[in-house]
Each structure stands twice: as C-alpha cells, then as structure tokens.
CSV table of C-alpha atoms in Angstrom, one decimal:
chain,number,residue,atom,x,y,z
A,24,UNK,CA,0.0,0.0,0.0
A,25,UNK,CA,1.4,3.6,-1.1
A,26,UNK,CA,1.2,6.0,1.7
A,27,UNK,CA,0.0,9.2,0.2
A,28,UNK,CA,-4.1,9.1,-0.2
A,29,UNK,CA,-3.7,6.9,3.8
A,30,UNK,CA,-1.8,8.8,5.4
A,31,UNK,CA,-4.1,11.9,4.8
A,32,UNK,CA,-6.9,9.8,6.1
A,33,UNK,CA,-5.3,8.8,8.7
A,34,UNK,CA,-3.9,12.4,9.5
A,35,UNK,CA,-0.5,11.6,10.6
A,36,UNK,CA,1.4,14.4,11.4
A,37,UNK,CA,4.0,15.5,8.8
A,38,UNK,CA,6.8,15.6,11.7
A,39,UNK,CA,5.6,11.9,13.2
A,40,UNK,CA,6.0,10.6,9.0
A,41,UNK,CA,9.3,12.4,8.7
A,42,UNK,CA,10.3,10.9,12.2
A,43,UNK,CA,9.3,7.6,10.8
A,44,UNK,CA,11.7,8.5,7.4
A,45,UNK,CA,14.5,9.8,9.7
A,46,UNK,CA,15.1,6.7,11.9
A,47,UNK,CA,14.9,4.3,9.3
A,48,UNK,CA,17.5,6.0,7.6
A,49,UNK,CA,19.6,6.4,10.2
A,50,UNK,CA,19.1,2.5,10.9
A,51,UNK,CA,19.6,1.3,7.4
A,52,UNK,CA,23.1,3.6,7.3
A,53,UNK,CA,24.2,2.0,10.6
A,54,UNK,CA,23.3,-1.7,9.3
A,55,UNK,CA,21.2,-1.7,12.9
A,56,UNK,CA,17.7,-3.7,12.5
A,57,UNK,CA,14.9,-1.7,13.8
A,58,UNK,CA,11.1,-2.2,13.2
A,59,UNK,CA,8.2,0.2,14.1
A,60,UNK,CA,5.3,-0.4,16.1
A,61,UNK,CA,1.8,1.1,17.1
A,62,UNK,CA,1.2,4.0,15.2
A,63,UNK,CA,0.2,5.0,12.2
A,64,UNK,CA,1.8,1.2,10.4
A,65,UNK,CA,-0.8,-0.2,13.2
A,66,UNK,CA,-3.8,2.0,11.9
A,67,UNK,CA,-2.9,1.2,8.0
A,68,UNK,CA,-3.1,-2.5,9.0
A,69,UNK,CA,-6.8,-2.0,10.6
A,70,UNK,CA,-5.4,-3.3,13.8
A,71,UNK,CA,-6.4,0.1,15.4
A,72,UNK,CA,-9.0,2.7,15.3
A,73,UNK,CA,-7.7,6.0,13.2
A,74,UNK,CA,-6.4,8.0,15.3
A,75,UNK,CA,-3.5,11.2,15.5
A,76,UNK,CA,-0.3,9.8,15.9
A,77,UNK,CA,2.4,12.0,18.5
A,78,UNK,CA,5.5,10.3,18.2
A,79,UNK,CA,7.7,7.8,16.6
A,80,UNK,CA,7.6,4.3,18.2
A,81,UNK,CA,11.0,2.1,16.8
A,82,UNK,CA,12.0,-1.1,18.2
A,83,UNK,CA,15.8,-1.7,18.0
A,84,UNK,CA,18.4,-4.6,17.9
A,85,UNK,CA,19.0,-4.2,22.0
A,86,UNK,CA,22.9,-4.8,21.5
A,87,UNK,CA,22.6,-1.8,19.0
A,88,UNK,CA,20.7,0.1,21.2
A,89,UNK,CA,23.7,2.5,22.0
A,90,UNK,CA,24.6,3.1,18.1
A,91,UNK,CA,21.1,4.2,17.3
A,92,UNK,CA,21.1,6.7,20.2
A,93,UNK,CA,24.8,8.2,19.3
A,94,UNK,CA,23.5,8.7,15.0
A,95,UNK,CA,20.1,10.6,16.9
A,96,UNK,CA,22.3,12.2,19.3
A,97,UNK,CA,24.8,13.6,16.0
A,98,UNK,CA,21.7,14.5,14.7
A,99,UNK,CA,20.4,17.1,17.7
A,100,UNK,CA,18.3,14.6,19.0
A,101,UNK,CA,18.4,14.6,23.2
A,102,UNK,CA,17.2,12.2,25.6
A,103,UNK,CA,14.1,13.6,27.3
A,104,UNK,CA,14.8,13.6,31.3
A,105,UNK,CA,13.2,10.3,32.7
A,106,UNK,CA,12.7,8.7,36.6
A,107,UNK,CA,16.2,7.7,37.7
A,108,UNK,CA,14.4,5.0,39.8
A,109,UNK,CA,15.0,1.9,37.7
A,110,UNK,CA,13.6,-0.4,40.1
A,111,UNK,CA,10.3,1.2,40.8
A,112,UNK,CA,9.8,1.7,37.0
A,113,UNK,CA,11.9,-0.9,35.1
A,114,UNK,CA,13.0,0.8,31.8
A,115,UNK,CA,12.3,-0.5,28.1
A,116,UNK,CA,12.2,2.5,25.8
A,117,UNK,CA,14.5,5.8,25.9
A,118,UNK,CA,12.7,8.8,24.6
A,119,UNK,CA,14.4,11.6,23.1
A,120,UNK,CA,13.3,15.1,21.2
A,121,UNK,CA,14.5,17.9,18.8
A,122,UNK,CA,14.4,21.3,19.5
A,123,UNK,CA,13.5,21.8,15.7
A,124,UNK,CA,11.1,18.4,15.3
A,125,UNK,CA,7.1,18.7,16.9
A,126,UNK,CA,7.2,15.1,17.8
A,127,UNK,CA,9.6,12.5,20.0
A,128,UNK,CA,11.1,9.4,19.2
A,129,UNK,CA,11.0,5.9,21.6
A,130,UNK,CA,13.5,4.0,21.2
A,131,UNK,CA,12.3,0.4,22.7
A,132,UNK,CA,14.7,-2.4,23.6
A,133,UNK,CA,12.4,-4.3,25.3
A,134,UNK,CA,8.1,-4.6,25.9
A,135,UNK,CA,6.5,-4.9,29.3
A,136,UNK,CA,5.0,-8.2,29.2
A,137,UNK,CA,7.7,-9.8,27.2
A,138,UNK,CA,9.6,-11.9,29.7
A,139,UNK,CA,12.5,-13.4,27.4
A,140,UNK,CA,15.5,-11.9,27.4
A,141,UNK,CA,15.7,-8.8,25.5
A,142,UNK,CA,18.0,-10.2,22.5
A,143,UNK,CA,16.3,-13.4,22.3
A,144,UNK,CA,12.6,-11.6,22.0
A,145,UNK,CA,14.1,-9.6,19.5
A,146,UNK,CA,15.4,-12.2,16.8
A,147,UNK,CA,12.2,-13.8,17.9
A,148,UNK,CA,9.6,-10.6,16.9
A,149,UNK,CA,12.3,-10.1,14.1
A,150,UNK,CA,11.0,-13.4,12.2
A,151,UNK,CA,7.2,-11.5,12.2
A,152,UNK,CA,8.1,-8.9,10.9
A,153,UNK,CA,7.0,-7.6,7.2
A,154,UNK,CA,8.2,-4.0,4.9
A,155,UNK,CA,5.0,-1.5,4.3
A,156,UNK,CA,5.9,2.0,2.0
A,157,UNK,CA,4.6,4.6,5.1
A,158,UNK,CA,6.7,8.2,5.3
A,159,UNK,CA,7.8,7.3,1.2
A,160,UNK,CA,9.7,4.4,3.0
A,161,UNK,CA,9.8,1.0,3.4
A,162,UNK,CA,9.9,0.4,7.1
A,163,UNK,CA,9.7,-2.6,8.4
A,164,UNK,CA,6.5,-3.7,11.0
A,165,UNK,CA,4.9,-5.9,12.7
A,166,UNK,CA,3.5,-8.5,11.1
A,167,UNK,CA,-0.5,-8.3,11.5
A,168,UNK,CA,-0.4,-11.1,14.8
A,169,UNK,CA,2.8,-9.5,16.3
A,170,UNK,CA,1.0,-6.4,16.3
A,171,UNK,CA,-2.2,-7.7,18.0
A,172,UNK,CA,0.2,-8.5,20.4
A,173,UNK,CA,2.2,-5.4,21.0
A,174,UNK,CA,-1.1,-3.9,21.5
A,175,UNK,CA,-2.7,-6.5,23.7
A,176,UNK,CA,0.0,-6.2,25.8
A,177,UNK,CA,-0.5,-2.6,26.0
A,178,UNK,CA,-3.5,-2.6,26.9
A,179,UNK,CA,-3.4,-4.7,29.5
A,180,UNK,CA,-1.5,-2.7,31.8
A,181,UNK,CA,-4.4,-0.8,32.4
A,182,UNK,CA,-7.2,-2.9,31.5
A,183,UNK,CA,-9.5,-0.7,33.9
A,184,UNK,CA,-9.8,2.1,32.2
A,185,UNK,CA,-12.8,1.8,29.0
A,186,UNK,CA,-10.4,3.0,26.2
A,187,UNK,CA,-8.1,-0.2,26.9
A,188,UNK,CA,-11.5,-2.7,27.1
A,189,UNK,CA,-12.3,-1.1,24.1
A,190,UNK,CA,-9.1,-1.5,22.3
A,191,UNK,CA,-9.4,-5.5,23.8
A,192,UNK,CA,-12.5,-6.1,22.4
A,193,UNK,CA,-11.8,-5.0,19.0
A,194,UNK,CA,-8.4,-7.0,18.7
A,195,UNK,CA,-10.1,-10.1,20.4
A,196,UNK,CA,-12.8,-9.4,17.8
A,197,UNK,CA,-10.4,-9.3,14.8
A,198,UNK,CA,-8.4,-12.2,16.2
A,199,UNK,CA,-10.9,-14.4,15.7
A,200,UNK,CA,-12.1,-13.2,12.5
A,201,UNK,CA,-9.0,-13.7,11.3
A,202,UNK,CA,-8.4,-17.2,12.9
A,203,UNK,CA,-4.9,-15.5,14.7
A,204,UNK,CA,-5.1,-17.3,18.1
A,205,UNK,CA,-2.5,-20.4,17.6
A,206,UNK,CA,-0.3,-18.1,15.8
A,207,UNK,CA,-0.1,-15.8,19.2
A,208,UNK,CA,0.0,-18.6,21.1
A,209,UNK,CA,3.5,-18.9,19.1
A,210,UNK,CA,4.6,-15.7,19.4
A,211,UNK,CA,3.7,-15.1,23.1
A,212,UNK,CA,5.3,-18.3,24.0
A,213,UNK,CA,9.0,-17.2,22.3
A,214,UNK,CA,8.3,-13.5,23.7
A,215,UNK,CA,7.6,-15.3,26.9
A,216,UNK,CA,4.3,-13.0,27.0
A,217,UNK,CA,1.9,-15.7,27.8
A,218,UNK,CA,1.3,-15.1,31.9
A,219,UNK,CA,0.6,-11.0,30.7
A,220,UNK,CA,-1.1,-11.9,27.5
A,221,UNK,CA,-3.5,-14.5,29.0
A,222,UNK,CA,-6.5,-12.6,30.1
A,223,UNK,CA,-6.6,-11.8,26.2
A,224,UNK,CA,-5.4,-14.8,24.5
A,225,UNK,CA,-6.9,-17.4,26.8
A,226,UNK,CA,-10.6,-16.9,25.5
A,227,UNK,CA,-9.3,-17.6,22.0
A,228,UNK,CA,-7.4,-20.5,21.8
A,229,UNK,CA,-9.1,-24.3,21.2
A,230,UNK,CA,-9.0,-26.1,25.0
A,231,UNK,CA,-6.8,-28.5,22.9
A,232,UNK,CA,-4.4,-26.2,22.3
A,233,UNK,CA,-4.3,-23.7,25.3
A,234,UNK,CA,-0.4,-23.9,27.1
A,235,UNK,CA,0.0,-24.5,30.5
A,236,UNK,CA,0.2,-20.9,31.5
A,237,UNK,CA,3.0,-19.7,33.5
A,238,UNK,CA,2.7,-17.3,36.1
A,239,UNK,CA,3.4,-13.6,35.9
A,240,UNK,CA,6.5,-12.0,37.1
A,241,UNK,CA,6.7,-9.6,39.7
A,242,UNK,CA,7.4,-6.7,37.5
A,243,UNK,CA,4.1,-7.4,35.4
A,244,UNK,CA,2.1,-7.5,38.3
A,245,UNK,CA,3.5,-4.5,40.0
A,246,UNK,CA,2.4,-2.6,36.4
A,247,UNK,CA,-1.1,-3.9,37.1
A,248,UNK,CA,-1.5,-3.4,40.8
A,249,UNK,CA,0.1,0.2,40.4
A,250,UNK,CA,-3.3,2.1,39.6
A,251,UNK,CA,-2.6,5.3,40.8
A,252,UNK,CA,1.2,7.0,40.0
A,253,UNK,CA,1.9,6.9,43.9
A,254,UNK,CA,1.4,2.8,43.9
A,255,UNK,CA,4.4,1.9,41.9
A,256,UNK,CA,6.8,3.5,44.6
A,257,UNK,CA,4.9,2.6,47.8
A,258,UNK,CA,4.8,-1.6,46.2
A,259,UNK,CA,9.1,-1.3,45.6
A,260,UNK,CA,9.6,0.3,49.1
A,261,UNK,CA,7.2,-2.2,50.5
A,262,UNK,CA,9.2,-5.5,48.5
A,263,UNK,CA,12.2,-3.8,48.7
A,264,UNK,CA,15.0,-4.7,51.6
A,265,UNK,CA,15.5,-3.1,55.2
A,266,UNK,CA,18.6,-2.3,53.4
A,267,UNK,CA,17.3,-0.5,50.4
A,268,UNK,CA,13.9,0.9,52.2
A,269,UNK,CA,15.6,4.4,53.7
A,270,UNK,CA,17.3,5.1,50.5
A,271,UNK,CA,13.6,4.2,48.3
A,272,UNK,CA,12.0,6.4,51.2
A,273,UNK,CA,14.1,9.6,50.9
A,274,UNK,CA,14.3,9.3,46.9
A,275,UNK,CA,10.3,9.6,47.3
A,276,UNK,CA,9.7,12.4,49.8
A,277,UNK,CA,12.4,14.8,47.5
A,278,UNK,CA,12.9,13.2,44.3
A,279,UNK,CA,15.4,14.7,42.1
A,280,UNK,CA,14.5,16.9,39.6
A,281,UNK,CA,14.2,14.3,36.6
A,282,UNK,CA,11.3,13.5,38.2
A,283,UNK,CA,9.4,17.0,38.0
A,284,UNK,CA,11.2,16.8,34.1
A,285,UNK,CA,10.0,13.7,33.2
A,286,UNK,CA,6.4,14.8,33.7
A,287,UNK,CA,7.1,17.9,32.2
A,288,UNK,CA,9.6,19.0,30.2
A,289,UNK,CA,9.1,22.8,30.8
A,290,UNK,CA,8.3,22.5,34.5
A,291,UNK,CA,10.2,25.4,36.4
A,292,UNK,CA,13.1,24.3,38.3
A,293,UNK,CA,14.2,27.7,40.2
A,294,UNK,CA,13.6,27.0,44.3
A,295,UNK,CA,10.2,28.4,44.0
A,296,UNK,CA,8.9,26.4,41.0
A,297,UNK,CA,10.6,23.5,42.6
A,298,UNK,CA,8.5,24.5,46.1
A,299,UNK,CA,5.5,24.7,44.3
A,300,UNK,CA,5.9,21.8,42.3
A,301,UNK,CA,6.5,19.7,45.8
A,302,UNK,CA,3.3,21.1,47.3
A,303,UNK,CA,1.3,20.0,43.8
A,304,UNK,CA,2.8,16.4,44.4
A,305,UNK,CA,1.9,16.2,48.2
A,306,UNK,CA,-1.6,17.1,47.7
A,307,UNK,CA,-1.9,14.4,44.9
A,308,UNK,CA,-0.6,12.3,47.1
A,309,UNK,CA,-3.4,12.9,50.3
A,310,UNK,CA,-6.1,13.1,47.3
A,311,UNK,CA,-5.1,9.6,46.0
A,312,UNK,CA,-4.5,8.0,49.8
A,313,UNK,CA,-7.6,5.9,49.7
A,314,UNK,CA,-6.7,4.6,45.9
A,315,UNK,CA,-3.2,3.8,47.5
A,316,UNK,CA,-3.9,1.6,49.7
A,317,UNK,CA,-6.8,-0.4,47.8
A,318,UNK,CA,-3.7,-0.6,45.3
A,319,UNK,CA,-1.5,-1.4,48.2
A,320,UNK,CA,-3.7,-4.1,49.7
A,321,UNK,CA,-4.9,-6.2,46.4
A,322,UNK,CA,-1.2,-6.8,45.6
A,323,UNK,CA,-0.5,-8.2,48.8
C-alpha cells in the first residue's frame, strides 16, 4: 500500500512521518535492525481505530541500542529527562526530542510483558516482521499477529480504564475473524508473554491447544497493581529490603528533579517552581490516599 491518499486519512502528522523517514535512515546507514510499532503502520493494518499519531515508536536490535542513540544524538536529537528510579519503574524504551522536530522518538529495547530476554525476543519478533511503504519508506513492521500483540499487551496494563477494554475487544474481535489465536499462542510463548497476554489470548485459543500458562513476574504484576502514579513506589519500598527501604523512602519524599522533568519538560526548576511543584505532588498524594492503599492491599 502507497502511503500518500492513507496517510491523509489517517492524519498523521507530517513531523511523526518524517520521524518515521528519519530513523529508518539512520538504521539502514548503521546496518542496525529496527522495526516500528503502534502507530500509524498499526492503523494502516486496521489493527487500530484511526487516530493522530504523537511520536515515533521504533523497536531496535538491543545490542545496538547504543549506536542508534549516538546517530540521533549527532543529529540534535536529546534524551528527554526520565525517573532515575530503575527499580520502581523498570526501563524499556529511551525517549528523546528535537528542539526543531514537533514530535519524540522511543527507542524500545524491550516490551512490558515480554519476559524473554531482551535479544532473544528480539530475533524472535524479528522473524514477524513484514516492509510496508509509510513516510515514502519501506519500514519494516509488525506483522498483523505480532502487532495484535504489542497492543494487547498494552492494553493490558491498564485494563480498567474503557479506552483499553475497548481497544481489547476489537483486537479479540479481529483475532478471531482472522483465525490468529494459535499463531499468538506462538509468538507469546518465544516472547515469553503468555502469563501478561493470558486474560486476552486465553478466550481464543481451542482447550486443545491452550499452554500451561506460567505465572506472571513480579514486574508485570506490580504494572497492574500500580493504579494510581503513587502505587508503583509505595509496592518497591514495601518488596524492597531493610537495606534498600531508607534510601527508596528519601528518593520519594524529595525526588530529584528528573522527576518533575520527566512529567514535564518545561516544569520550572528555580527554588520556588521547585516549592510549588513539591506542594502540587503532596496534595496528589493525600487526594489519591484511599486509591493507594486499595492498590496497596490487592497486591498483597
């Protein structure tokens, strides 16, 4: 499919295609394998609802992962501050913006929910993956059941909220349409995604052929227990050591000011901003008490 007459229709922003364009020739120059996911490659393949695309989602080689980020880097490209707390928030995707571009770039090196090591998911997505002509490229995506999966997976980190049960039904819909369930049975079982994809997947698949279903890991079920943004860091401090707890503690009562950035990018970091910015997060914090602890108490 061409992209010109869909890519209206779909009213992609001209900086998201040329973001597209831009990191797939800066992969193809560095011989790094990259493939793009979500999107507007996800909307052309029906798997989602049209929609304005924001940013650039790429998924790269993760033992390239540093050459792709020094050819942005060259190119003005800056990582965007993020939460230096890689416990609480397990990293899989650096994010990074232009001061001359209107949209970012995430990089991903690995997928919540994917449980295989990160090269060995790669190689295995890598197999499902197809070319489309999007941006006046050929980039490679996901192939239609690899990207049922990406956003299943999605999804399902927040499954509460009506956009995500929406998004659920329609891909559990098309699933079976298109007779996809033993072919992401396949592809959640060499991502090991099957204990985060089950919920989805397990109402499509033959009894026959259901797998024995492992069980989550923590990290997956900390996403899904952490309802409100205060959850995530009360569940570490809560699993983490007596050792580790003080530190955890202290890093939550005054963060550092990635934290305020990574939220927003233009928040003001003189000692007044930064004041007012620590009230604003205390007084989310006593409004969202009650959701804490029901978070709090249905992970234990």
């Amino acid at each position: 499919m061409t992209s010109t007459g869909r890519e209206t229709q779909l009213r992609v922003p001209e900086g998201v295609l040329l973001g597209h364009a831009l990191a797939a020739r800066l992969a193809v120059s560095l011989g790094v394998r990259v493939f793009f996911i979500k999107g507007p490659a996800s909307v052309t393949q029906g798997l989602r609802q049209a929609k304005i695309s924001a940013d650039v989602d790429v998924f790269v080689d993760p033992s390239r992962l540093d050459e792709l980020l020094a050819g942005l880097h060259d190119r003005g490209w800056r990582e965007r501050p993020s939460d230096p707390d890689n416990v609480t928030f397990p990293k899989h995707s650096v994010t990074l913006d232009h001061p001359e571009w209107p949209c970012c770039i995430d990089v991903h090196f690995r997928f919540p929910g994917m449980e295989e090591p990160a090269g060995r998911c790669f190689e295995a997505m890598w197999t499902s993956t197809v070319h489309m002509e999007l941006a006046g490229q050929r980039l490679r995506v996901p192939t239609r059941a690899l990207g049922i999966l990406f956003l299943a997976l999605h999804a399902l980190r927040s499954p509460e909220l009506p956009a995500c049960r929406q998004e659920l039904e329609y891909l559990s819909g098309l699933a079976r349409r298109e007779s996809q369930a033993d072919e992401l049975r396949e592809l959640a079982t060499a991502t090991g995604s099957l204990a985060a994809v089950r919920p989805f997947l397990e109402n499509l698949l033959a009894v026959t052929t259901a797998p024995v279903w492992p069980e989550p890991s923590q990290e997956w079920r900390n996403r899904l227990a952490a309802r409100e943004a205060g959850s995530a860091r009360l569940i570490a401090i809560v699993q983490a050591s007596w050792r580790d707890k003080p530190r955890m503690v202290w890093r939550a009562l005054f963060p550092t000011a990635e934290v305020f950035l990574s939220g927003n990018i233009y928040a003001d970091m003189s000692f007044l901003g930064r004041l007012n910015q620590h009230r604003a997060r205390w007084a989310r914090f006593f409004r969202t008490v009650p959701s804490l602890v029901r978070d709090l108490r249905h992970h234990q």
